[in-house]
Amino acid sequence: MAHTYKLRPVSCAPLTRDAEHPDNIGVNDVLGNYSLTLIDTLSTLAVIASSPSAQTRLPTALEEFENGVRLLVENYGDGSDGSPGYGTRARGFDVDSKVQVFETVIRGIGGLLSAHLFAVGDLPINGYDPRKDNGRRETHQHGLQSEAPIEWSNGFLYDGQLLRLALDLGKRLLPAFKTPSGVPYPRVNLRHGIPFYGDPPPRLEEAKCSDKIDEPEITETCSAGAGSLVLEFITLSRLTGDLRFEQVAKRAFWEVWERRSSVGLIGGGLDAETGLWTSATTGIGAGIDSFFEYALKSHILSSGLDPPSQLNHSASSQARSGSRLGSGTSDDSDVFLGAWQDAHAAIKRHLYRESHHPHYVNAHLSTGSTMAPWIDSLSAYYPGLLILAGELEEAVSTNLLYSALWTRYSALPERWSMLNGGIEGGLGWWPGRPELIESVYYLYRATKDPWYLHVGEMVLKDIKRRCWTKCGWAGLQDVRTGEKSDRMESFFLGETIKYLFLLFDIDHPLNTLDAPYVFSTEGHPLIVRQRHFQPRPGLSKPPATTQQTCPKAPEFQPLTMSSVVAREDFFHAASLTRLTSVTRQEATDEASGQQELSLEGTLPAHFAFYPWTLPASLVPLNGTSSKLRKTYSFEIQFPTTDSNVVVGQQNVVRLADGLLLRHLGGLKLGLVLEEPGSSATERASTLGGLYRVHSIGNFPLGRDEKILIKREAFEDLVDPNFSLVCDSVMADVIVGSAKGRRSPQWASSTLGIIAHEQEAREPKDPDLRDTPAAASLQLTSGGTTSTNPGHAVDVQFLTLKAICSSGIGACPLPDVEVAADSAMASRHGRTTLPWTTLYLAGENCDGKLPDTSATQHQVLVLRRGGCSFSRKLSRIPIFRPSDESLQLAIVVSASDDNIRPLLDEVQYTPAGLVRFHQIPMVMVGGGQTTYELLAQAKGVRLQKRYHVFSQGVLVHNVVVV
């Protein structure tokens, strides 16, 4: 504590704001000239105060905590409006400093609130009971209620000063939320508000401050900075009764979330004024990380709280009128859980990779295609978050990568490349970040596996060996050389030390506290006790609807105490980080910079097992490794056979449904084999998996991106690596009905029936103008559909999945014009309706149908049931084939079980003769609704499905149009 406030541990000098260079945001965003490091450290002192006091003359951690609070109040006052509100340095946080909103909330407000909760006993400290002989409450200015003053051993009377200071600081940040989008500005001046942004609030128009405003102020903020304010502001609102903080923080969160892409991903940055994304890159690390953290933790913190609308607070009406939540959201805590679940599903789908060893990549916001195969040290928090969500297996496996990486460098580099196995872009520093040890703490609490204690031991020894100086703890400028940086970040004391301490103090009261408390993204414990607010009379909170159970921790293997070391993929992480190619002596020479490592036991010369503190007793004698997960991929280069065909990326057009390839000539497609059972292969029915086109040239594709290829592109193509095959089982029935008719309720259900609206106008894409989609659909005076270019009407197309018949009586489908692979065809191709006369025959089990049913109608609609499929066909009269006679029989089933109609005998006529002109049959689902739809249809079209195969394996994301 003697050097806590100097912040320059190498030179033993203070680190303050850079007044000469206001644009030095690396320093000025965090340091606001208000003793930030002291505030950020108070909760760590409270946590350490629960340990047995050492028998020394030095002050105990509890005494340091109490002295730190007293010092803060002496410098900045007690947060009130009277004379006690003035300190020796300022009245509250009335300082002329432009600071970052996010950092000030998580370090400043979070630190003040957490320390207050410890001070009043809402968070536990062993041997400290402030409620003893303290039963009365006092009302202070701003309407705050607090307990009677608590007398400390240093003579200081605590009566909520930290809470009032947090309120003062919070009010000074509120101007930043006055944006059109609801996303806060990234920076605010603690005295003058936001005069450096356009259209400031009226009270700030005449404000003058020392910040230079010659240059336009940056309005870009990161998703984490805008969306990671909810925990602190919920706590502040519930403790003070001023609900403005909770409302603006929630709105900011939901405004970010509602801008997620169609694949469920959020970007790294957005503009606070326009609300538009400023970065197309997404991931789980820097700029985005704590948004996911606050989605889940906001659910935990607020799970037992009444919504703000049900609270009897004096400021509630002001809060409701002054701000609003994002559209489509509510105050229910379960909506945060839903946001987390959706976010994690998108991350698992688009960013999670299993090749070599599970890890996460940086991808494109809109498609999920890989953009940067590096990981940053900030992403090491994610396994710990997964533990809170009950995703144990994913947490254990992904954490191995970060633990192996620390073992290699004796720290986590800011960025590390999975391509070359080295530092990415020269970003090799480690400023004392806590993310790895934070995850290790959660993993140990969930599994009790001693392996995590040895990872913590490694981290502790490496920090002590490499970062300790006579004036504090330095960061590392380069993890490879051990060069120190002359700066001690406040989060090292606020988070890293705290998580290390809690990891080893197994019986700490926080580790046994059965209450909905959370650690903020700055490591500050937060909780809201019910006694801090009062529900309005007559209102009750509905019971929670979410019920989830955390999985059981892995069992220890026989003759060993660690299930982690015995994992068959334990070696995979070491292989991916190239740890297996680094000898222990090489790691010592590279990482220590001071002294040789003291290695434990008699482990192998290479780092097949990690961390380096792992004792030989935990290494299984018969340990085995599963085969490394390798991805099989290859490329196809299509030759150019037509000199008139445009070659290269000009062939590719992005549409709403995917990427349209006009021609294949000159293109290079990359294919990857995806294992069956993975999320990308839901339609897999083979044991060997499916292929997916993952790149066009050097352009990567997302896992859900479709490739649309014109049927004509395959006419002259003969390539076993990319061949067109007609689907002999499934087809599509396109039904046309008048536009404006209410779509059936099952249009998007599991029946697979998709509604498409298409106006009778010329397509915008010139490559589609020669298709039947360009033809108008007409209605004659008799009410039947035709393609006469007379009076055009708009038509709505519905696509029904149809399954073809089988058995000795089955016959091929009619030779229709080539159509598409799926429902996309009605958007990109054959949308005329050649069959406009339909006859509804019911079950058709008894008696012969009228002759006109087959001679004057093109489609016969039958109900399933009553008799066999063969008998239904035998009731149809004979007919002479023509364009106007019967073309197809459609059986409507009440279920959608995809069972092929079995024609177990050859087709017969009503006279018992073998039918010469056989009738094709398909079956669709939907029951009565589909039957009524077909009864009112303007016309019907049958579309064959085509698929692309490579070496006999389906390429599942290619659609033929």
PDB file of N, CA and C in Angstrom, residues 156-232:
ATOM      1  N   PHE A 156     -13.099   6.431  12.673  1.00  0.00           N
ATOM      2  CA  PHE A 156     -13.919   6.967  11.585  1.00  0.00           C
ATOM      3  C   PHE A 156     -15.347   6.435  11.717  1.00  0.00           C
ATOM      4  N   LEU A 157     -16.330   7.307  11.480  1.00  0.00           N
ATOM      5  CA  LEU A 157     -17.735   6.911  11.498  1.00  0.00           C
ATOM      6  C   LEU A 157     -18.224   6.767  10.061  1.00  0.00           C
ATOM      7  N   TYR A 158     -18.522   5.517   9.674  1.00  0.00           N
ATOM      8  CA  TYR A 158     -18.989   5.290   8.307  1.00  0.00           C
ATOM      9  C   TYR A 158     -20.516   5.326   8.280  1.00  0.00           C
ATOM     10  N   ASP A 159     -21.071   6.214   7.473  1.00  0.00           N
ATOM     11  CA  ASP A 159     -22.520   6.327   7.361  1.00  0.00           C
ATOM     12  C   ASP A 159     -22.977   6.388   5.902  1.00  0.00           C
ATOM     13  N   GLY A 160     -22.231   5.721   5.014  1.00  0.00           N
ATOM     14  CA  GLY A 160     -22.629   5.667   3.609  1.00  0.00           C
ATOM     15  C   GLY A 160     -21.911   6.653   2.722  1.00  0.00           C
ATOM     16  N   GLN A 161     -20.761   7.160   3.166  1.00  0.00           N
ATOM     17  CA  GLN A 161     -20.045   8.155   2.370  1.00  0.00           C
ATOM     18  C   GLN A 161     -19.694   7.612   0.973  1.00  0.00           C
ATOM     19  N   LEU A 162     -19.275   6.356   0.893  1.00  0.00           N
ATOM     20  CA  LEU A 162     -18.890   5.797  -0.402  1.00  0.00           C
ATOM     21  C   LEU A 162     -20.076   5.727  -1.353  1.00  0.00           C
ATOM     22  N   LEU A 163     -21.231   5.399  -0.829  1.00  0.00           N
ATOM     23  CA  LEU A 163     -22.423   5.344  -1.671  1.00  0.00           C
ATOM     24  C   LEU A 163     -22.785   6.725  -2.187  1.00  0.00           C
ATOM     25  N   ARG A 164     -22.690   7.730  -1.341  1.00  0.00           N
ATOM     26  CA  ARG A 164     -23.011   9.086  -1.785  1.00  0.00           C
ATOM     27  C   ARG A 164     -21.990   9.591  -2.805  1.00  0.00           C
ATOM     28  N   LEU A 165     -20.734   9.209  -2.623  1.00  0.00           N
ATOM     29  CA  LEU A 165     -19.725   9.573  -3.614  1.00  0.00           C
ATOM     30  C   LEU A 165     -19.987   8.857  -4.938  1.00  0.00           C
ATOM     31  N   ALA A 166     -20.421   7.604  -4.882  1.00  0.00           N
ATOM     32  CA  ALA A 166     -20.759   6.881  -6.110  1.00  0.00           C
ATOM     33  C   ALA A 166     -21.925   7.556  -6.833  1.00  0.00           C
ATOM     34  N   LEU A 167     -22.894   8.047  -6.049  1.00  0.00           N
ATOM     35  CA  LEU A 167     -24.021   8.768  -6.644  1.00  0.00           C
ATOM     36  C   LEU A 167     -23.544  10.057  -7.301  1.00  0.00           C
ATOM     37  N   ASP A 168     -22.657  10.764  -6.649  1.00  0.00           N
ATOM     38  CA  ASP A 168     -22.121  12.000  -7.217  1.00  0.00           C
ATOM     39  C   ASP A 168     -21.394  11.710  -8.528  1.00  0.00           C
ATOM     40  N   LEU A 169     -20.584  10.663  -8.541  1.00  0.00           N
ATOM     41  CA  LEU A 169     -19.850  10.322  -9.756  1.00  0.00           C
ATOM     42  C   LEU A 169     -20.804   9.859 -10.852  1.00  0.00           C
ATOM     43  N   GLY A 170     -21.827   9.098 -10.476  1.00  0.00           N
ATOM     44  CA  GLY A 170     -22.784   8.633 -11.470  1.00  0.00           C
ATOM     45  C   GLY A 170     -23.529   9.766 -12.135  1.00  0.00           C
ATOM     46  N   LYS A 171     -23.940  10.771 -11.354  1.00  0.00           N
ATOM     47  CA  LYS A 171     -24.661  11.904 -11.932  1.00  0.00           C
ATOM     48  C   LYS A 171     -23.797  12.653 -12.933  1.00  0.00           C
ATOM     49  N   ARG A 172     -22.504  12.690 -12.699  1.00  0.00           N
ATOM     50  CA  ARG A 172     -21.608  13.404 -13.604  1.00  0.00           C
ATOM     51  C   ARG A 172     -21.412  12.655 -14.925  1.00  0.00           C
ATOM     52  N   LEU A 173     -21.796  11.386 -14.955  1.00  0.00           N
ATOM     53  CA  LEU A 173     -21.689  10.609 -16.190  1.00  0.00           C
ATOM     54  C   LEU A 173     -22.978  10.625 -17.007  1.00  0.00           C
ATOM     55  N   LEU A 174     -24.092  11.014 -16.404  1.00  0.00           N
ATOM     56  CA  LEU A 174     -25.386  10.951 -17.088  1.00  0.00           C
ATOM     57  C   LEU A 174     -25.448  11.761 -18.379  1.00  0.00           C
ATOM     58  N   PRO A 175     -24.789  12.938 -18.485  1.00  0.00           N
ATOM     59  CA  PRO A 175     -24.856  13.675 -19.765  1.00  0.00           C
ATOM     60  C   PRO A 175     -24.386  12.851 -20.958  1.00  0.00           C
ATOM     61  N   ALA A 176     -23.512  11.887 -20.737  1.00  0.00           N
ATOM     62  CA  ALA A 176     -23.007  11.086 -21.853  1.00  0.00           C
ATOM     63  C   ALA A 176     -24.086  10.238 -22.496  1.00  0.00           C
ATOM     64  N   PHE A 177     -25.202  10.027 -21.798  1.00  0.00           N
ATOM     65  CA  PHE A 177     -26.274   9.185 -22.325  1.00  0.00           C
ATOM     66  C   PHE A 177     -27.292   9.979 -23.139  1.00  0.00           C
ATOM     67  N   LYS A 178     -27.076  11.284 -23.288  1.00  0.00           N
ATOM     68  CA  LYS A 178     -28.002  12.110 -24.061  1.00  0.00           C
ATOM     69  C   LYS A 178     -27.631  12.023 -25.539  1.00  0.00           C
ATOM     70  N   THR A 179     -27.897  10.874 -26.130  1.00  0.00           N
ATOM     71  CA  THR A 179     -27.595  10.635 -27.534  1.00  0.00           C
ATOM     72  C   THR A 179     -28.852  10.191 -28.256  1.00  0.00           C
ATOM     73  N   PRO A 180     -28.935  10.410 -29.565  1.00  0.00           N
ATOM     74  CA  PRO A 180     -30.118   9.961 -30.311  1.00  0.00           C
ATOM     75  C   PRO A 180     -30.302   8.450 -30.280  1.00  0.00           C
ATOM     76  N   SER A 181     -29.204   7.716 -30.195  1.00  0.00           N
ATOM     77  CA  SER A 181     -29.284   6.258 -30.286  1.00  0.00           C
ATOM     78  C   SER A 181     -29.533   5.574 -28.952  1.00  0.00           C
ATOM     79  N   GLY A 182     -29.285   6.267 -27.843  1.00  0.00           N
ATOM     80  CA  GLY A 182     -29.344   5.620 -26.542  1.00  0.00           C
ATOM     81  C   GLY A 182     -28.033   4.987 -26.141  1.00  0.00           C
ATOM     82  N   VAL A 183     -27.097   4.914 -27.079  1.00  0.00           N
ATOM     83  CA  VAL A 183     -25.741   4.429 -26.796  1.00  0.00           C
ATOM     84  C   VAL A 183     -24.934   5.604 -26.263  1.00  0.00           C
ATOM     85  N   PRO A 184     -24.290   5.497 -25.111  1.00  0.00           N
ATOM     86  CA  PRO A 184     -23.618   6.661 -24.524  1.00  0.00           C
ATOM     87  C   PRO A 184     -22.393   7.093 -25.314  1.00  0.00           C
ATOM     88  N   TYR A 185     -22.113   8.393 -25.236  1.00  0.00           N
ATOM     89  CA  TYR A 185     -20.850   8.879 -25.763  1.00  0.00           C
ATOM     90  C   TYR A 185     -19.711   8.195 -25.007  1.00  0.00           C
ATOM     91  N   PRO A 186     -18.574   8.016 -25.646  1.00  0.00           N
ATOM     92  CA  PRO A 186     -17.485   7.307 -24.955  1.00  0.00           C
ATOM     93  C   PRO A 186     -16.838   8.111 -23.829  1.00  0.00           C
ATOM     94  N   ARG A 187     -16.921   9.447 -23.879  1.00  0.00           N
ATOM     95  CA  ARG A 187     -16.205  10.256 -22.885  1.00  0.00           C
ATOM     96  C   ARG A 187     -17.085  11.384 -22.355  1.00  0.00           C
ATOM     97  N   VAL A 188     -16.751  11.836 -21.168  1.00  0.00           N
ATOM     98  CA  VAL A 188     -17.488  12.913 -20.527  1.00  0.00           C
ATOM     99  C   VAL A 188     -16.526  13.667 -19.615  1.00  0.00           C
ATOM    100  N   ASN A 189     -16.740  14.961 -19.474  1.00  0.00           N
ATOM    101  CA  ASN A 189     -15.958  15.745 -18.537  1.00  0.00           C
ATOM    102  C   ASN A 189     -16.694  15.757 -17.196  1.00  0.00           C
ATOM    103  N   LEU A 190     -15.998  15.403 -16.133  1.00  0.00           N
ATOM    104  CA  LEU A 190     -16.653  15.246 -14.834  1.00  0.00           C
ATOM    105  C   LEU A 190     -17.187  16.558 -14.286  1.00  0.00           C
ATOM    106  N   ARG A 191     -16.705  17.667 -14.759  1.00  0.00           N
ATOM    107  CA  ARG A 191     -17.214  18.959 -14.294  1.00  0.00           C
ATOM    108  C   ARG A 191     -18.168  19.587 -15.305  1.00  0.00           C
ATOM    109  N   HIS A 192     -17.858  19.478 -16.592  1.00  0.00           N
ATOM    110  CA  HIS A 192     -18.596  20.237 -17.595  1.00  0.00           C
ATOM    111  C   HIS A 192     -19.512  19.383 -18.461  1.00  0.00           C
ATOM    112  N   GLY A 193     -19.495  18.097 -18.316  1.00  0.00           N
ATOM    113  CA  GLY A 193     -20.387  17.256 -19.107  1.00  0.00           C
ATOM    114  C   GLY A 193     -19.833  16.962 -20.478  1.00  0.00           C
ATOM    115  N   ILE A 194     -20.595  17.298 -21.539  1.00  0.00           N
ATOM    116  CA  ILE A 194     -20.196  16.927 -22.903  1.00  0.00           C
ATOM    117  C   ILE A 194     -20.213  18.131 -23.842  1.00  0.00           C
ATOM    118  N   PRO A 195     -19.542  19.228 -23.493  1.00  0.00           N
ATOM    119  CA  PRO A 195     -19.538  20.381 -24.415  1.00  0.00           C
ATOM    120  C   PRO A 195     -18.762  20.099 -25.688  1.00  0.00           C
ATOM    121  N   PHE A 196     -17.939  19.049 -25.715  1.00  0.00           N
ATOM    122  CA  PHE A 196     -17.136  18.756 -26.899  1.00  0.00           C
ATOM    123  C   PHE A 196     -17.908  17.933 -27.923  1.00  0.00           C
ATOM    124  N   TYR A 197     -19.154  17.539 -27.618  1.00  0.00           N
ATOM    125  CA  TYR A 197     -20.009  16.881 -28.597  1.00  0.00           C
ATOM    126  C   TYR A 197     -21.044  17.880 -29.116  1.00  0.00           C
ATOM    127  N   GLY A 198     -21.631  17.584 -30.240  1.00  0.00           N
ATOM    128  CA  GLY A 198     -22.630  18.463 -30.818  1.00  0.00           C
ATOM    129  C   GLY A 198     -23.914  18.484 -30.016  1.00  0.00           C
ATOM    130  N   ASP A 199     -24.602  19.623 -30.030  1.00  0.00           N
ATOM    131  CA  ASP A 199     -25.889  19.796 -29.359  1.00  0.00           C
ATOM    132  C   ASP A 199     -25.839  19.364 -27.909  1.00  0.00           C
ATOM    133  N   PRO A 200     -24.999  20.009 -27.070  1.00  0.00           N
ATOM    134  CA  PRO A 200     -24.943  19.634 -25.661  1.00  0.00           C
ATOM    135  C   PRO A 200     -26.205  20.072 -24.935  1.00  0.00           C
ATOM    136  N   PRO A 201     -26.468  19.530 -23.748  1.00  0.00           N
ATOM    137  CA  PRO A 201     -27.620  19.971 -22.959  1.00  0.00           C
ATOM    138  C   PRO A 201     -27.537  21.464 -22.689  1.00  0.00           C
ATOM    139  N   PRO A 202     -28.672  22.153 -22.528  1.00  0.00           N
ATOM    140  CA  PRO A 202     -28.684  23.622 -22.376  1.00  0.00           C
ATOM    141  C   PRO A 202     -27.776  24.121 -21.263  1.00  0.00           C
ATOM    142  N   ARG A 203     -27.722  23.410 -20.134  1.00  0.00           N
ATOM    143  CA  ARG A 203     -26.940  23.915 -19.007  1.00  0.00           C
ATOM    144  C   ARG A 203     -25.446  23.869 -19.286  1.00  0.00           C
ATOM    145  N   LEU A 204     -25.047  23.186 -20.349  1.00  0.00           N
ATOM    146  CA  LEU A 204     -23.626  23.060 -20.634  1.00  0.00           C
ATOM    147  C   LEU A 204     -23.172  23.959 -21.775  1.00  0.00           C
ATOM    148  N   GLU A 205     -24.108  24.700 -22.382  1.00  0.00           N
ATOM    149  CA  GLU A 205     -23.745  25.469 -23.556  1.00  0.00           C
ATOM    150  C   GLU A 205     -22.697  26.535 -23.245  1.00  0.00           C
ATOM    151  N   GLU A 206     -22.757  27.096 -22.050  1.00  0.00           N
ATOM    152  CA  GLU A 206     -21.821  28.140 -21.685  1.00  0.00           C
ATOM    153  C   GLU A 206     -20.620  27.614 -20.923  1.00  0.00           C
ATOM    154  N   ALA A 207     -20.553  26.280 -20.777  1.00  0.00           N
ATOM    155  CA  ALA A 207     -19.475  25.701 -19.969  1.00  0.00           C
ATOM    156  C   ALA A 207     -18.130  25.889 -20.662  1.00  0.00           C
ATOM    157  N   LYS A 208     -17.135  26.044 -19.843  1.00  0.00           N
ATOM    158  CA  LYS A 208     -15.768  26.135 -20.347  1.00  0.00           C
ATOM    159  C   LYS A 208     -14.934  25.114 -19.594  1.00  0.00           C
ATOM    160  N   CYS A 209     -14.098  24.429 -20.335  1.00  0.00           N
ATOM    161  CA  CYS A 209     -13.248  23.425 -19.675  1.00  0.00           C
ATOM    162  C   CYS A 209     -11.886  23.429 -20.345  1.00  0.00           C
ATOM    163  N   SER A 210     -10.963  22.757 -19.713  1.00  0.00           N
ATOM    164  CA  SER A 210      -9.586  22.777 -20.187  1.00  0.00           C
ATOM    165  C   SER A 210      -9.359  21.841 -21.361  1.00  0.00           C
ATOM    166  N   ASP A 211     -10.331  20.958 -21.662  1.00  0.00           N
ATOM    167  CA  ASP A 211     -10.140  20.018 -22.757  1.00  0.00           C
ATOM    168  C   ASP A 211     -10.202  20.757 -24.091  1.00  0.00           C
ATOM    169  N   LYS A 212      -9.244  20.494 -24.948  1.00  0.00           N
ATOM    170  CA  LYS A 212      -9.229  21.121 -26.256  1.00  0.00           C
ATOM    171  C   LYS A 212     -10.349  20.529 -27.117  1.00  0.00           C
ATOM    172  N   ILE A 213     -11.074  21.387 -27.807  1.00  0.00           N
ATOM    173  CA  ILE A 213     -12.169  20.910 -28.630  1.00  0.00           C
ATOM    174  C   ILE A 213     -12.019  21.396 -30.069  1.00  0.00           C
ATOM    175  N   ASP A 214     -10.771  21.706 -30.441  1.00  0.00           N
ATOM    176  CA  ASP A 214     -10.533  22.138 -31.801  1.00  0.00           C
ATOM    177  C   ASP A 214     -10.850  21.015 -32.788  1.00  0.00           C
ATOM    178  N   GLU A 215     -10.444  19.800 -32.438  1.00  0.00           N
ATOM    179  CA  GLU A 215     -10.713  18.654 -33.283  1.00  0.00           C
ATOM    180  C   GLU A 215     -12.067  18.058 -32.927  1.00  0.00           C
ATOM    181  N   PRO A 216     -12.809  17.551 -33.919  1.00  0.00           N
ATOM    182  CA  PRO A 216     -14.094  16.901 -33.617  1.00  0.00           C
ATOM    183  C   PRO A 216     -13.885  15.713 -32.681  1.00  0.00           C
ATOM    184  N   GLU A 217     -14.716  15.631 -31.677  1.00  0.00           N
ATOM    185  CA  GLU A 217     -14.591  14.555 -30.696  1.00  0.00           C
ATOM    186  C   GLU A 217     -15.054  13.231 -31.299  1.00  0.00           C
ATOM    187  N   ILE A 218     -14.353  12.174 -30.961  1.00  0.00           N
ATOM    188  CA  ILE A 218     -14.701  10.846 -31.461  1.00  0.00           C
ATOM    189  C   ILE A 218     -15.999  10.384 -30.806  1.00  0.00           C
ATOM    190  N   THR A 219     -16.938   9.968 -31.620  1.00  0.00           N
ATOM    191  CA  THR A 219     -18.222   9.476 -31.102  1.00  0.00           C
ATOM    192  C   THR A 219     -18.310   7.957 -31.135  1.00  0.00           C
ATOM    193  N   GLU A 220     -17.260   7.320 -31.582  1.00  0.00           N
ATOM    194  CA  GLU A 220     -17.264   5.851 -31.645  1.00  0.00           C
ATOM    195  C   GLU A 220     -17.001   5.263 -30.262  1.00  0.00           C
ATOM    196  N   THR A 221     -17.776   4.287 -29.904  1.00  0.00           N
ATOM    197  CA  THR A 221     -17.561   3.559 -28.663  1.00  0.00           C
ATOM    198  C   THR A 221     -17.579   2.074 -28.974  1.00  0.00           C
ATOM    199  N   CYS A 222     -17.069   1.276 -28.068  1.00  0.00           N
ATOM    200  CA  CYS A 222     -17.063  -0.165 -28.294  1.00  0.00           C
ATOM    201  C   CYS A 222     -18.307  -0.785 -27.672  1.00  0.00           C
ATOM    202  N   SER A 223     -18.647  -1.970 -28.127  1.00  0.00           N
ATOM    203  CA  SER A 223     -19.838  -2.655 -27.621  1.00  0.00           C
ATOM    204  C   SER A 223     -19.712  -2.952 -26.137  1.00  0.00           C
ATOM    205  N   ALA A 224     -18.512  -3.320 -25.711  1.00  0.00           N
ATOM    206  CA  ALA A 224     -18.303  -3.578 -24.285  1.00  0.00           C
ATOM    207  C   ALA A 224     -18.467  -2.298 -23.486  1.00  0.00           C
ATOM    208  N   GLY A 225     -17.935  -1.189 -23.993  1.00  0.00           N
ATOM    209  CA  GLY A 225     -18.034   0.075 -23.274  1.00  0.00           C
ATOM    210  C   GLY A 225     -19.447   0.574 -23.141  1.00  0.00           C
ATOM    211  N   ALA A 226     -20.280   0.327 -24.144  1.00  0.00           N
ATOM    212  CA  ALA A 226     -21.666   0.801 -24.096  1.00  0.00           C
ATOM    213  C   ALA A 226     -22.575  -0.151 -23.340  1.00  0.00           C
ATOM    214  N   GLY A 227     -22.315  -1.455 -23.454  1.00  0.00           N
ATOM    215  CA  GLY A 227     -23.233  -2.434 -22.884  1.00  0.00           C
ATOM    216  C   GLY A 227     -22.839  -3.002 -21.545  1.00  0.00           C
ATOM    217  N   SER A 228     -21.689  -2.615 -21.019  1.00  0.00           N
ATOM    218  CA  SER A 228     -21.197  -3.204 -19.765  1.00  0.00           C
ATOM    219  C   SER A 228     -21.278  -2.218 -18.609  1.00  0.00           C
ATOM    220  N   LEU A 229     -22.446  -1.593 -18.459  1.00  0.00           N
ATOM    221  CA  LEU A 229     -22.657  -0.641 -17.380  1.00  0.00           C
ATOM    222  C   LEU A 229     -23.805  -1.070 -16.472  1.00  0.00           C
ATOM    223  N   VAL A 230     -24.462  -2.180 -16.826  1.00  0.00           N
ATOM    224  CA  VAL A 230     -25.715  -2.548 -16.180  1.00  0.00           C
ATOM    225  C   VAL A 230     -25.505  -2.954 -14.724  1.00  0.00           C
ATOM    226  N   LEU A 231     -24.496  -3.737 -14.420  1.00  0.00           N
ATOM    227  CA  LEU A 231     -24.310  -4.222 -13.052  1.00  0.00           C
ATOM    228  C   LEU A 231     -24.118  -3.077 -12.070  1.00  0.00           C
ATOM    229  N   GLU A 232     -23.192  -2.187 -12.407  1.00  0.00           N
ATOM    230  CA  GLU A 232     -22.911  -1.072 -11.505  1.00  0.00           C
ATOM    231  C   GLU A 232     -24.124  -0.148 -11.369  1.00  0.00           C
TER     232      GLU A 232
END
